[in-house]
Coordinates of N, CA and C in Angstrom, one line a residue:
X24 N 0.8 -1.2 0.0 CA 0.0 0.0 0.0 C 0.9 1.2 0.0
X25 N 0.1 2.9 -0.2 CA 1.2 3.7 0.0 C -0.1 4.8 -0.5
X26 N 0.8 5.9 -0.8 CA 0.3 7.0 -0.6 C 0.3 7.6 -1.9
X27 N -0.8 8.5 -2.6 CA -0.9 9.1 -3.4 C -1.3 10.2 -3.2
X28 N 0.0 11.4 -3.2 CA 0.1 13.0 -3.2 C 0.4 13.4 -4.8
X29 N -1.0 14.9 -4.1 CA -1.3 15.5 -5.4 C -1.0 16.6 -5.3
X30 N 0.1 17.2 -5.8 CA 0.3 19.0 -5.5 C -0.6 19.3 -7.0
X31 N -0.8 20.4 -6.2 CA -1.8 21.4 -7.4 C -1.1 22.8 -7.5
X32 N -0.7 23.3 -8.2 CA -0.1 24.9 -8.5 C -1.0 25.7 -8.8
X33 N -1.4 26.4 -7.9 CA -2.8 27.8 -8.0 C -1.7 29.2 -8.4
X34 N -1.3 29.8 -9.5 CA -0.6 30.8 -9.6 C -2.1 32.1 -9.1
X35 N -2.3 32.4 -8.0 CA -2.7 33.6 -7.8 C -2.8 33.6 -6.7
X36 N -2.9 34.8 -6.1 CA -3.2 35.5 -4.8 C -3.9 36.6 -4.9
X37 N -3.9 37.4 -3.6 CA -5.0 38.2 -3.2 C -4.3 39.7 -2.9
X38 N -5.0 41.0 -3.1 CA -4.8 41.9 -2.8 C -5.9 42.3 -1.9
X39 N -5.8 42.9 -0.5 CA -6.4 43.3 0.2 C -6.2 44.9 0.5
X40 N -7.2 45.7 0.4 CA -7.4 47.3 0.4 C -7.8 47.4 2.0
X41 N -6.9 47.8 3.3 CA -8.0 48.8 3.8 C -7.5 50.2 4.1
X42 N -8.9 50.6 4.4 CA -8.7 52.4 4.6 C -9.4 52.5 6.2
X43 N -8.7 53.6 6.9 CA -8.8 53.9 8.3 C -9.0 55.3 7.6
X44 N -9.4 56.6 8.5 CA -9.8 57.6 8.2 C -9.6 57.8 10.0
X45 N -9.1 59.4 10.2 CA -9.2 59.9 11.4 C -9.3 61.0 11.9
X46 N -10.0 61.8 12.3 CA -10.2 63.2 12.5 C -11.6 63.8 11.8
X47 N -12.0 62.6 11.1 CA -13.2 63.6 10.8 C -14.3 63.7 11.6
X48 N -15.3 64.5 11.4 CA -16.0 65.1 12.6 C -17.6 64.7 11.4
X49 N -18.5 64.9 12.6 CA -19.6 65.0 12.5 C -19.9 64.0 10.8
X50 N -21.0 64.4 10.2 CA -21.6 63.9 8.8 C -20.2 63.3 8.0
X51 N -19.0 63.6 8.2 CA -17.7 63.7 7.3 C -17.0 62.0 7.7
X52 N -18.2 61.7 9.0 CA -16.9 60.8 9.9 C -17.3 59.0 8.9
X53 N -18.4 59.5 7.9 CA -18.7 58.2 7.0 C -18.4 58.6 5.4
X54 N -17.2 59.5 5.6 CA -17.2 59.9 3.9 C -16.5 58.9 3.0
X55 N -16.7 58.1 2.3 CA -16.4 57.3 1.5 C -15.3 57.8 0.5
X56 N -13.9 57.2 0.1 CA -13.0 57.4 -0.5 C -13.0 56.5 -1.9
X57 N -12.5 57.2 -3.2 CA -12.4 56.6 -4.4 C -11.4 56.2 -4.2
X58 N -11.0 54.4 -4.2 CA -9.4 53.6 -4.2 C -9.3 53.5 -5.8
X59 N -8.3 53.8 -6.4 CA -7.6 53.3 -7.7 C -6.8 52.1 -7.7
X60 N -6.7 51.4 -8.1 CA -6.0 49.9 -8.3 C -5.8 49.6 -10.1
X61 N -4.3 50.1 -10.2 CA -3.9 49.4 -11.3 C -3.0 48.2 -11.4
X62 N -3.1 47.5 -12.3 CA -2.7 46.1 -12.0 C -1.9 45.8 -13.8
X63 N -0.6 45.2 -13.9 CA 0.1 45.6 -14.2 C 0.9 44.1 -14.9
X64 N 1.4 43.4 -16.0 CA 2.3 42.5 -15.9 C 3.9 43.0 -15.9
X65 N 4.8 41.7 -16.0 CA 6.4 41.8 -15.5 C 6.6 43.0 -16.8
X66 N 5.9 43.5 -18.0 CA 6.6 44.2 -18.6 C 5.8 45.2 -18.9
X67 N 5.3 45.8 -17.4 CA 4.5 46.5 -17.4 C 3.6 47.2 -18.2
X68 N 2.7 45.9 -19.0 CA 1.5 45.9 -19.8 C 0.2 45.4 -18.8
X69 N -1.0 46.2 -19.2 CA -1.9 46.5 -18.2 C -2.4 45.6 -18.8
X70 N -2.9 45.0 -17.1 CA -4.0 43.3 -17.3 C -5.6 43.5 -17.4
X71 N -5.8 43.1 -18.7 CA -6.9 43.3 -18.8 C -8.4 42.4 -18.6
X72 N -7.7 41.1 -17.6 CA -8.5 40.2 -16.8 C -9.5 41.1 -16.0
X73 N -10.4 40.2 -15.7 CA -11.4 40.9 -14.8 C -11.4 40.1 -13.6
X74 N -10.9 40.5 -12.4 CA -10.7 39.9 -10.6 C -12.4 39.9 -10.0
X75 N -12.6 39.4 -9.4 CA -13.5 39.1 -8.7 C -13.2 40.0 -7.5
X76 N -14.1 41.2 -6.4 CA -14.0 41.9 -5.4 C -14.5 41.4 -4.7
X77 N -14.7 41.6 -3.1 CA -15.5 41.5 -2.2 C -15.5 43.1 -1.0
X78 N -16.3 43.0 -0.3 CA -16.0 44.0 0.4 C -16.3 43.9 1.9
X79 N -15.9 44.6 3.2 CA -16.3 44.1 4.2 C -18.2 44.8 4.8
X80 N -18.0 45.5 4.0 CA -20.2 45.9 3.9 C -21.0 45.3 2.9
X81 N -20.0 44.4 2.3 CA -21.1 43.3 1.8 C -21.1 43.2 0.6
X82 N -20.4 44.4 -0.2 CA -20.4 43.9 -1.9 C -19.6 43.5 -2.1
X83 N -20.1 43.2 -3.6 CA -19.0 41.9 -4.1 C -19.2 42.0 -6.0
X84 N -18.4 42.0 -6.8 CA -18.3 42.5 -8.0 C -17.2 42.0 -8.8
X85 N -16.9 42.3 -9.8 CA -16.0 42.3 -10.7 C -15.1 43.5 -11.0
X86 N -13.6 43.2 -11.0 CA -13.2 44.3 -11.3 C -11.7 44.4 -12.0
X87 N -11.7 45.5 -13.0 CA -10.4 45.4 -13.9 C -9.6 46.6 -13.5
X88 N -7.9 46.5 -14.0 CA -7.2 47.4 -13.8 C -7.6 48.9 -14.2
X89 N -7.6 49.6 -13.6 CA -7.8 51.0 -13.5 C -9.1 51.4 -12.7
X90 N -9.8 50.8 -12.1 CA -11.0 50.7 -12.0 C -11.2 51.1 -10.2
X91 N -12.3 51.8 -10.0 CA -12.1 52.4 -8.5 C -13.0 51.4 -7.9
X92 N -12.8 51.0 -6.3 CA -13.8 50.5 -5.5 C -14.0 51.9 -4.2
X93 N -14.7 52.0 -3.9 CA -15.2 53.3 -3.1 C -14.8 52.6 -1.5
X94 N -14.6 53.0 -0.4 CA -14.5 52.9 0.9 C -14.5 53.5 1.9
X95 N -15.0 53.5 2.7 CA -15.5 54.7 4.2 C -14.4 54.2 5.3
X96 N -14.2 54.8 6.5 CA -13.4 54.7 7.5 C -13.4 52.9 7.9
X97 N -12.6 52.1 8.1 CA -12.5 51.1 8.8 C -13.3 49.7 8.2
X98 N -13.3 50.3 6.5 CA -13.8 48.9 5.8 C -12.7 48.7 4.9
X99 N -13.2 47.5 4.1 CA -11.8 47.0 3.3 C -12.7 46.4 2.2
X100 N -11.8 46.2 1.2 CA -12.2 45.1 0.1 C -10.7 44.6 -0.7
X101 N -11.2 43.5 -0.5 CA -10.3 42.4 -1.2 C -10.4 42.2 -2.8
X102 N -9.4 42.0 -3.5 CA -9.4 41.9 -5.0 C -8.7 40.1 -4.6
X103 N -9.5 39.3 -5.6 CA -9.6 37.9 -5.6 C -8.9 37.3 -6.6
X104 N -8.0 36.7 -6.1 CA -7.5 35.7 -7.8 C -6.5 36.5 -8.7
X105 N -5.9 37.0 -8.1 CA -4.9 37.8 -8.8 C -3.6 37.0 -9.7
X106 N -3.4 37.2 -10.6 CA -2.3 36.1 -11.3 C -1.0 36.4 -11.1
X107 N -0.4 35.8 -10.4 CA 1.0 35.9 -9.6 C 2.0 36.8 -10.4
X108 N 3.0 37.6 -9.6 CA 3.7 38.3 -10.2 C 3.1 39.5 -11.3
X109 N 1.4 39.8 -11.1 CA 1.2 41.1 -11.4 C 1.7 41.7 -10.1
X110 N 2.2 42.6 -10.5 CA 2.5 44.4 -9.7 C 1.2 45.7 -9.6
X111 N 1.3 45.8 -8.3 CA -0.3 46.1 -8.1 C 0.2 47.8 -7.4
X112 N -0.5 49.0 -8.5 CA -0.1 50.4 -7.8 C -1.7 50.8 -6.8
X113 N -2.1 51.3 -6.1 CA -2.8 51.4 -5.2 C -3.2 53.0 -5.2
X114 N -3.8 53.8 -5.6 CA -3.8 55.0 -5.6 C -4.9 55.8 -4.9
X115 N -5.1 57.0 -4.5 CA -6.1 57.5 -4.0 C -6.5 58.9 -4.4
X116 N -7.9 59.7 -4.8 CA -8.2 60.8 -5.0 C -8.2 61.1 -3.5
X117 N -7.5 61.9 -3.0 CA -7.4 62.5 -1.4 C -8.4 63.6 -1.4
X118 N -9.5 63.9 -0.2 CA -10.0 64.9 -0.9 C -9.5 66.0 0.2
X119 N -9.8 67.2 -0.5 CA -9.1 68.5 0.3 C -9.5 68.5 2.1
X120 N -8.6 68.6 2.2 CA -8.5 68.9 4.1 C -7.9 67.4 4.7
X121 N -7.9 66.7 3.9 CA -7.0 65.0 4.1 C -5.6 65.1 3.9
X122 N -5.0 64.1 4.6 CA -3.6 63.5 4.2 C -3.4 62.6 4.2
X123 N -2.8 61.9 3.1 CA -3.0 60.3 3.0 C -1.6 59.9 3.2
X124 N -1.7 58.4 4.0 CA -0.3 57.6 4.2 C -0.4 56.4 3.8
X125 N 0.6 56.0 3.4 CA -0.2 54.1 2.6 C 1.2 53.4 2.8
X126 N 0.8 52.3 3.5 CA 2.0 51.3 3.7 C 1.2 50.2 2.9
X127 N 2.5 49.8 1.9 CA 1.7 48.3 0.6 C 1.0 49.1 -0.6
X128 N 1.3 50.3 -1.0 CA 0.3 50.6 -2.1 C 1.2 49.9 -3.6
X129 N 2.2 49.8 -3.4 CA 2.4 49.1 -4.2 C 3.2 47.8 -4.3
X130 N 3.5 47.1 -4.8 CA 4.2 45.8 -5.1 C 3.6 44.5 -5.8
X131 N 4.0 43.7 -5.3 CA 4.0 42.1 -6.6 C 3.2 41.1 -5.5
X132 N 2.4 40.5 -7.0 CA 1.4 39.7 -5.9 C 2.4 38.0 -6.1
X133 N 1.8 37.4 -5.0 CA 2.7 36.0 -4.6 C 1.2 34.9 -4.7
X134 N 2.2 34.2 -5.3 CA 0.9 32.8 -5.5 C 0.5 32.5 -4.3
X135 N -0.7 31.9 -3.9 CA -1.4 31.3 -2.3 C -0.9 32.8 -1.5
X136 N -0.7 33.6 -1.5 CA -1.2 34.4 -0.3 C -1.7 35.9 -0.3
X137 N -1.6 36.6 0.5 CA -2.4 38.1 0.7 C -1.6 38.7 0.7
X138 N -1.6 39.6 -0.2 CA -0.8 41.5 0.2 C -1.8 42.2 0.0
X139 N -1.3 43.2 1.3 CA -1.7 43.8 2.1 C -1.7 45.5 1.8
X140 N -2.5 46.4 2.0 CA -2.2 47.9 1.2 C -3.0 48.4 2.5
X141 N -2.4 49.4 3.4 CA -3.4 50.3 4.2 C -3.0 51.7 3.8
X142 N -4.3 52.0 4.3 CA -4.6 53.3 3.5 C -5.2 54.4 4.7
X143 N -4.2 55.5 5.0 CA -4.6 55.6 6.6 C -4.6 57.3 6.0
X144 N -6.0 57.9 5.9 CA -6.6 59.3 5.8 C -6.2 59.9 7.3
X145 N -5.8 61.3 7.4 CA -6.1 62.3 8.2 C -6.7 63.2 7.9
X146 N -7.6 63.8 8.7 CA -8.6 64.9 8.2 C -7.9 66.0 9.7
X147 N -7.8 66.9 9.1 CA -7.9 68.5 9.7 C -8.3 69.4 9.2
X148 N -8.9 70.5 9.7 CA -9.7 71.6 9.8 C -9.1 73.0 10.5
X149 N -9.1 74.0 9.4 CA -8.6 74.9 10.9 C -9.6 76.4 10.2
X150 N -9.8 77.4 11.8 CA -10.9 78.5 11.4 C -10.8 79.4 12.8
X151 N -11.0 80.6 12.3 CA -10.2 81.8 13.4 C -11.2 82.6 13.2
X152 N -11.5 83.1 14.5 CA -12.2 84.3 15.0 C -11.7 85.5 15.6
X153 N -11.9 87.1 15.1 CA -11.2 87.8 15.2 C -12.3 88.6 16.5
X154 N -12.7 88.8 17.5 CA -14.0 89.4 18.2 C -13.3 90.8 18.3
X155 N -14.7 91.8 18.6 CA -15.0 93.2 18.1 C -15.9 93.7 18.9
X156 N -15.3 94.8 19.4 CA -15.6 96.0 20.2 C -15.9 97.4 19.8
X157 N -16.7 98.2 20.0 CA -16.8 99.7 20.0 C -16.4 100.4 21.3
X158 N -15.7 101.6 20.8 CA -15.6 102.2 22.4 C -15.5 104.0 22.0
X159 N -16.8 104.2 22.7 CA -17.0 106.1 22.8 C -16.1 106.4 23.6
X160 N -16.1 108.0 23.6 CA -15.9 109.0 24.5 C -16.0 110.5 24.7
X161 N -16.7 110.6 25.9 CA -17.0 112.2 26.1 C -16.3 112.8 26.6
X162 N -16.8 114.3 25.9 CA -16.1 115.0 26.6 C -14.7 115.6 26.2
X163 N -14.1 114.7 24.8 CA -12.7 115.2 24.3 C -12.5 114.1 23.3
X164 N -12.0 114.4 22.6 CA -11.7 113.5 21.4 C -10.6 111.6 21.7
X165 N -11.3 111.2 21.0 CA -10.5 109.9 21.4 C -9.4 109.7 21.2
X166 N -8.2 109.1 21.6 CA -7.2 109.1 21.1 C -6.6 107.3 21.1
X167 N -5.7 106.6 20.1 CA -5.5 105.7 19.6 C -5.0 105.3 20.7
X168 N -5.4 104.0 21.4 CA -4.7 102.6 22.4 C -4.9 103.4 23.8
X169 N -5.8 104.2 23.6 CA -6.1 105.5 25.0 C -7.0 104.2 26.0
X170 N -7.8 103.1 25.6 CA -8.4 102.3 26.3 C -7.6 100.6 26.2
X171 N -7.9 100.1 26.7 CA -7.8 98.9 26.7 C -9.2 97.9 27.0
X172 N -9.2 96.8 26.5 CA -10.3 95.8 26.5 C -9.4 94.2 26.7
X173 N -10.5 93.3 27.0 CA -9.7 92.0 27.7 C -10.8 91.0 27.2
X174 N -10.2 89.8 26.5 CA -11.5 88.5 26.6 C -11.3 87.9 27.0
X175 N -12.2 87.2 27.4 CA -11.7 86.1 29.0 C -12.6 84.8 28.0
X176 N -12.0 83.3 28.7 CA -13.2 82.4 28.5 C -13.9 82.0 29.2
X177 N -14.5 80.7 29.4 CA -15.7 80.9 30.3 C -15.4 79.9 31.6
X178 N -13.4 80.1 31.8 CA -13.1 79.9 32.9 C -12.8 80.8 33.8
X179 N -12.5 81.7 32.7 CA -12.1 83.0 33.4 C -10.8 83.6 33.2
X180 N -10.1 82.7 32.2 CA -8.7 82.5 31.7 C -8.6 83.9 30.6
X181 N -7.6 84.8 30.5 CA -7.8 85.6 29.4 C -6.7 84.7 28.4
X182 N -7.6 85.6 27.6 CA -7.2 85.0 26.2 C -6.6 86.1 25.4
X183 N -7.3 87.2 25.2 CA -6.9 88.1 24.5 C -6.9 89.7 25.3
X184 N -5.9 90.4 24.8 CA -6.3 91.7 25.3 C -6.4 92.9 23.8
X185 N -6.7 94.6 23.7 CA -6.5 94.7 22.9 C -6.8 96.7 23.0
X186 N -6.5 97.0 22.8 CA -7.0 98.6 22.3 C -7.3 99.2 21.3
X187 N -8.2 100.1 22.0 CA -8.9 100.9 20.5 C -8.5 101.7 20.1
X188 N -8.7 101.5 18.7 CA -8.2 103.0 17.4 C -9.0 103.9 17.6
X189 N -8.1 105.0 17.0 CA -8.8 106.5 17.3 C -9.9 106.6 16.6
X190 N -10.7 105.5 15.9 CA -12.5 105.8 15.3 C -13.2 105.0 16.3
X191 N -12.4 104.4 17.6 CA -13.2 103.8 18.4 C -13.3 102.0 18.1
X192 N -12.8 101.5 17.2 CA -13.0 100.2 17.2 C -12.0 99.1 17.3
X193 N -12.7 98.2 17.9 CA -11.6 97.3 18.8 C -11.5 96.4 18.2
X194 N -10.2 95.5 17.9 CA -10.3 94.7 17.4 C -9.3 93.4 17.9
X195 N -10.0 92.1 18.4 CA -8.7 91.7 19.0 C -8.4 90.7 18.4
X196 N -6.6 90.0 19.2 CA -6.2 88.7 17.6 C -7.0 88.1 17.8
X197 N -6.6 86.9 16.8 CA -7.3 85.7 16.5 C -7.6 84.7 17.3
X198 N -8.4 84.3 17.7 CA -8.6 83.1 18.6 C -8.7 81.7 17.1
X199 N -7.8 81.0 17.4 CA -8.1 79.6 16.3 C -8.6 78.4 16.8
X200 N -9.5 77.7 15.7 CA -10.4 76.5 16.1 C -9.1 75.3 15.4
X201 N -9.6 73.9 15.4 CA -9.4 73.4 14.5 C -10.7 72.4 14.8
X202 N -10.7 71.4 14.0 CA -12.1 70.2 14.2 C -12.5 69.8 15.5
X203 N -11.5 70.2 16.7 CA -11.6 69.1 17.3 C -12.6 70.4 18.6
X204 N -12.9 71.5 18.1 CA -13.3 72.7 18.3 C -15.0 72.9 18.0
X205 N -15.5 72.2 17.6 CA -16.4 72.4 16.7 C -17.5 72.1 17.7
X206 N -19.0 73.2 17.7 CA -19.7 73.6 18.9 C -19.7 74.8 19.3
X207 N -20.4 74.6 20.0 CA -20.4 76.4 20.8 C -19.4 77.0 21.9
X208 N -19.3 78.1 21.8 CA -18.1 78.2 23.0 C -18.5 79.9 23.1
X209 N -18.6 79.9 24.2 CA -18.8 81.5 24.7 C -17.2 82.5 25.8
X210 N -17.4 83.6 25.4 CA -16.2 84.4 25.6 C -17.2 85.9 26.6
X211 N -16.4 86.1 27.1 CA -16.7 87.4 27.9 C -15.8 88.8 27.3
X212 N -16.3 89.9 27.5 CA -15.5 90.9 26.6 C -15.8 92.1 28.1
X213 N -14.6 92.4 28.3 CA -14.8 93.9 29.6 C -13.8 94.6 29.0
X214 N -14.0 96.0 29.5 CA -13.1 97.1 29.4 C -12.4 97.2 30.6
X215 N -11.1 97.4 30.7 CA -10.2 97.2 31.5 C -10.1 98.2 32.3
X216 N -10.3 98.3 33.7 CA -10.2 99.6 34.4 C -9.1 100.2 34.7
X217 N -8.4 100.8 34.5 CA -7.3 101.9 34.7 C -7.9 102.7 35.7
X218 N -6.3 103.2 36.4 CA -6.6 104.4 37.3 C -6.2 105.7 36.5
X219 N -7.3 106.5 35.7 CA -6.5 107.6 35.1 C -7.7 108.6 35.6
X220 N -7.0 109.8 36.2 CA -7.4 111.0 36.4 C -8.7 112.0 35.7
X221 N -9.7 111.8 36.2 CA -10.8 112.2 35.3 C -11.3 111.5 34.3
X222 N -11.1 110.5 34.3 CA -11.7 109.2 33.4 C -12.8 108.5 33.9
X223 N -14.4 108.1 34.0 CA -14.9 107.1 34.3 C -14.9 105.6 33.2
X224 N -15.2 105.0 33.5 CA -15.0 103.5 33.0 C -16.6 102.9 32.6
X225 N -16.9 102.1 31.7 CA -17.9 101.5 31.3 C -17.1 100.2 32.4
X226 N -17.8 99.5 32.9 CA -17.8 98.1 33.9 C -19.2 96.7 33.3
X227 N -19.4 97.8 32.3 CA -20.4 96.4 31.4 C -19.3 95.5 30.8
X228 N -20.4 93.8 31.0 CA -19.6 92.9 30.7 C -20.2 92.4 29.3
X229 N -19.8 92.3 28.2 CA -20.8 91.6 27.0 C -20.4 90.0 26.9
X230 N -21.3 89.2 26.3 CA -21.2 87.5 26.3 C -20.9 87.9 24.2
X231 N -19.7 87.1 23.9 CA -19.6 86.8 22.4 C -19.9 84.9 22.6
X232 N -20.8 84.6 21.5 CA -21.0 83.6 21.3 C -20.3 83.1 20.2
X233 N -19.5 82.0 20.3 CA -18.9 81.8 18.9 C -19.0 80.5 18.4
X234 N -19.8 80.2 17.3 CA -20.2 78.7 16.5 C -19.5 78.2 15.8
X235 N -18.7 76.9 16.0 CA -17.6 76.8 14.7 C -18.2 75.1 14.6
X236 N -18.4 75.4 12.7 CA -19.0 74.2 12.0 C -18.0 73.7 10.8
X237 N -17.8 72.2 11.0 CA -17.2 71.6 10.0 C -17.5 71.8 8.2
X238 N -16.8 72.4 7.7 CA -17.3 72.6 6.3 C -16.8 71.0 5.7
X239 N -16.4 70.4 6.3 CA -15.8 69.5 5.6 C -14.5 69.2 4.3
X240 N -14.0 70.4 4.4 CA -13.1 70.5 2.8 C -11.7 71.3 3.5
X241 N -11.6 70.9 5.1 CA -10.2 71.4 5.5 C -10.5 73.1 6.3
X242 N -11.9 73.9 6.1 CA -12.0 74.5 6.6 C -13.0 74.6 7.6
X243 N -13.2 75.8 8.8 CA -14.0 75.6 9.3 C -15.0 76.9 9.2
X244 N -16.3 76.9 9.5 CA -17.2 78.1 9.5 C -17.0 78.6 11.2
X245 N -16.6 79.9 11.1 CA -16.8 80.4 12.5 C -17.4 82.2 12.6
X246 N -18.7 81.8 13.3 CA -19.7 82.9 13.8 C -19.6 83.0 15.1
X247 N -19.8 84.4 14.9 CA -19.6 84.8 16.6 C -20.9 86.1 16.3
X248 N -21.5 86.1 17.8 CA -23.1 86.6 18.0 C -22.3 87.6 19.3
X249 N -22.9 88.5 19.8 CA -22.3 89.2 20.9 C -23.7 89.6 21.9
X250 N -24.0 89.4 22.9 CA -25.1 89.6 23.7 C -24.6 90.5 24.9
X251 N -25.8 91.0 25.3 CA -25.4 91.8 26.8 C -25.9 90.8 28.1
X252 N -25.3 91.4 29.2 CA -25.0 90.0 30.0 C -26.5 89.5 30.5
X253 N -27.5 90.2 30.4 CA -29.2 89.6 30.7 C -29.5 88.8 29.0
X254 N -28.4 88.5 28.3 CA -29.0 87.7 27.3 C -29.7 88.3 25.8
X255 N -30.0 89.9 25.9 CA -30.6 89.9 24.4 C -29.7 90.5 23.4
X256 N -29.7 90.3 22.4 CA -28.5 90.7 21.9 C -28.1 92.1 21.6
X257 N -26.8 92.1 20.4 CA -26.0 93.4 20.4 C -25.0 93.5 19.3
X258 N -25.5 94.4 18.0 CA -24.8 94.3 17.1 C -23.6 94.1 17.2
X259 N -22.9 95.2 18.3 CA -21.7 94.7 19.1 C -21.5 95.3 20.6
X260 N -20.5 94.7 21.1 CA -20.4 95.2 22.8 C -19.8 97.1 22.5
X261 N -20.4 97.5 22.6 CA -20.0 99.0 22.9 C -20.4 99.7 24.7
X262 N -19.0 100.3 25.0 CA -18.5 100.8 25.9 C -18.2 102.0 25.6
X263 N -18.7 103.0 26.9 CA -18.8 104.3 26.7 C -18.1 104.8 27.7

C-alpha cells in the first residue's frame, strides 16, 4: 500500500485594500474614498483580466485594472484571484483637508497568499475668529490705544487683550479652532479699568458667542453673536 500525493499549483493571490480615516467630525466621519487599483504584468502591460472583489459591507463584483472601488473609514475590500507576479499600484483621490499615508500601495502579488495595502486618511480643519468692540468718548476726542479691552473664556482665563483706534473700534487677535473645536463656545469681553485722572470707565460685561462648523473641505465656519449680559443681543459690545 502507499500514498498518493497530489500537489496542485494555483498561480494567484489576493490583494487586500484597507482604509482607516481619522479626525473627521460629524456627517464627514462616514465619507467614502475613491481607491484606484492598477494592476500591471512583468513588462508593465496592463492586465486586462477581470478579478472578482469583495468587500467588508457586503459587496461583491468584478473588477479590472484601473477601476475604483469606493471605501469609508475602517472597511476593506479584497481583490480575488490575482495572477502571480502582477504588480499592483494602489492610488487614492485624497479629498481637500486629508492627508494620505499608505504602507503596501504598491508591489507584486505571490501565488497562495495576501498582500496587504493600508490606506490611513487624516482629516484636519482649521478656522479663526477675530471678536469686536466699540468704544466712545465724552467730553474730548478719542485718542489711539487711549483704552484697553480683555476677553476672558468661560473659565475666566484671558485669552486676549486689545485697544482701540482712534474711530473707536476694537479689534482683538485671533482666537483659532481646529475640528476638534467644533460647537459652541462662549467668551466674555470687559473694558479694563485703569486708574486715570478724570476718566470714568464703562464696567459692562458683554457675552460673544462663537459657532464653529465643519465645512468639511479642511475649513472651518466660525460665527460669533455678541449679547449683553441679561441675554438679548447686540450688534456689538459698545463701551462708553
Amino acid at each position: 500500500s502507499g500514498f498518493d500525493i497530489e500537489n496542485t499549483y494555483h498561480p494567484f493571490g489576493d490583494l487586500k485594500i484597507s482604509k482607516h480615516d481619522v479626525g473627521a467630525t460629524g456627517e464627514y466621519r462616514s465619507r467614502r474614498f475613491n481607491i484606484r487599483v492598477d494592476l500591471t504584468d512583468v513588462d508593465g502591460e496592463v492586465i486586462t483580466d477581470e478579478c472578482a472583489y469583495e468587500t467588508t459591507d457586503g459587496r461583491a463584483g468584478t473588477f479590472t485594472s484601473g477601476s475604483s472601488i469606493s471605501l469609508a473609514g475602517d472597511e476593506s475590500a479584497t481583490i480575488l484571484e490575482v495572477p502571480e507576479n502582477v504588480r499592483h499600484s494602489v492610488s487614492e483621490d485624497t479629498p481637500v483637508g486629508y492627508t494620505l499615508s499608505a504602507n503596501g500601495a504598491s508591489g507584486k502579488i505571490v501565488a497562495n497568499s495576501s498582500n496587504t495595502c493600508e490606506l490611513l486618511n487624516k482629516y484636519e480643519a482649521n478656522g479663526f475668529v477675530n471678536l469686536r468692540a466699540t468704544k466712545t468718548l465724552s467730553g474730548r476726542d478719542l485718542k489711539r490705544y487711549q483704552f484697553r479691552f480683555e476677553v476672558r473664556d468661560q473659565d475666566g482665563s484671558l485669552l486676549r487683550t486689545a485697544a482701540n483706534k482712534s474711530d473707536g473700534s476694537v479689534v482683538f487677535g485671533a482666537i483659532r479652532y481646529t475640528q476638534s473645536d467644533v460647537g459652541e463656545h462662549e467668551y466674555t469681553i470687559r473694558e479694563i479699568v485703569r486708574d486715570m485722572a478724570g476718566y470714568t470707565f464703562d464696567e459692562r460685561a458683554y457675552k460673544a458667542i462663537v459657532t464653529v462648523t465643519d465645512n468639511g473641505n479642511g475649513t472651518l465656519n466660525v460665527d460669533a453673536r455678541y449679547e449683553y449680559a441679561d441675554g438679548d443681543s447686540v450688534d456689538l459690545p459698545l463701551f462708553k
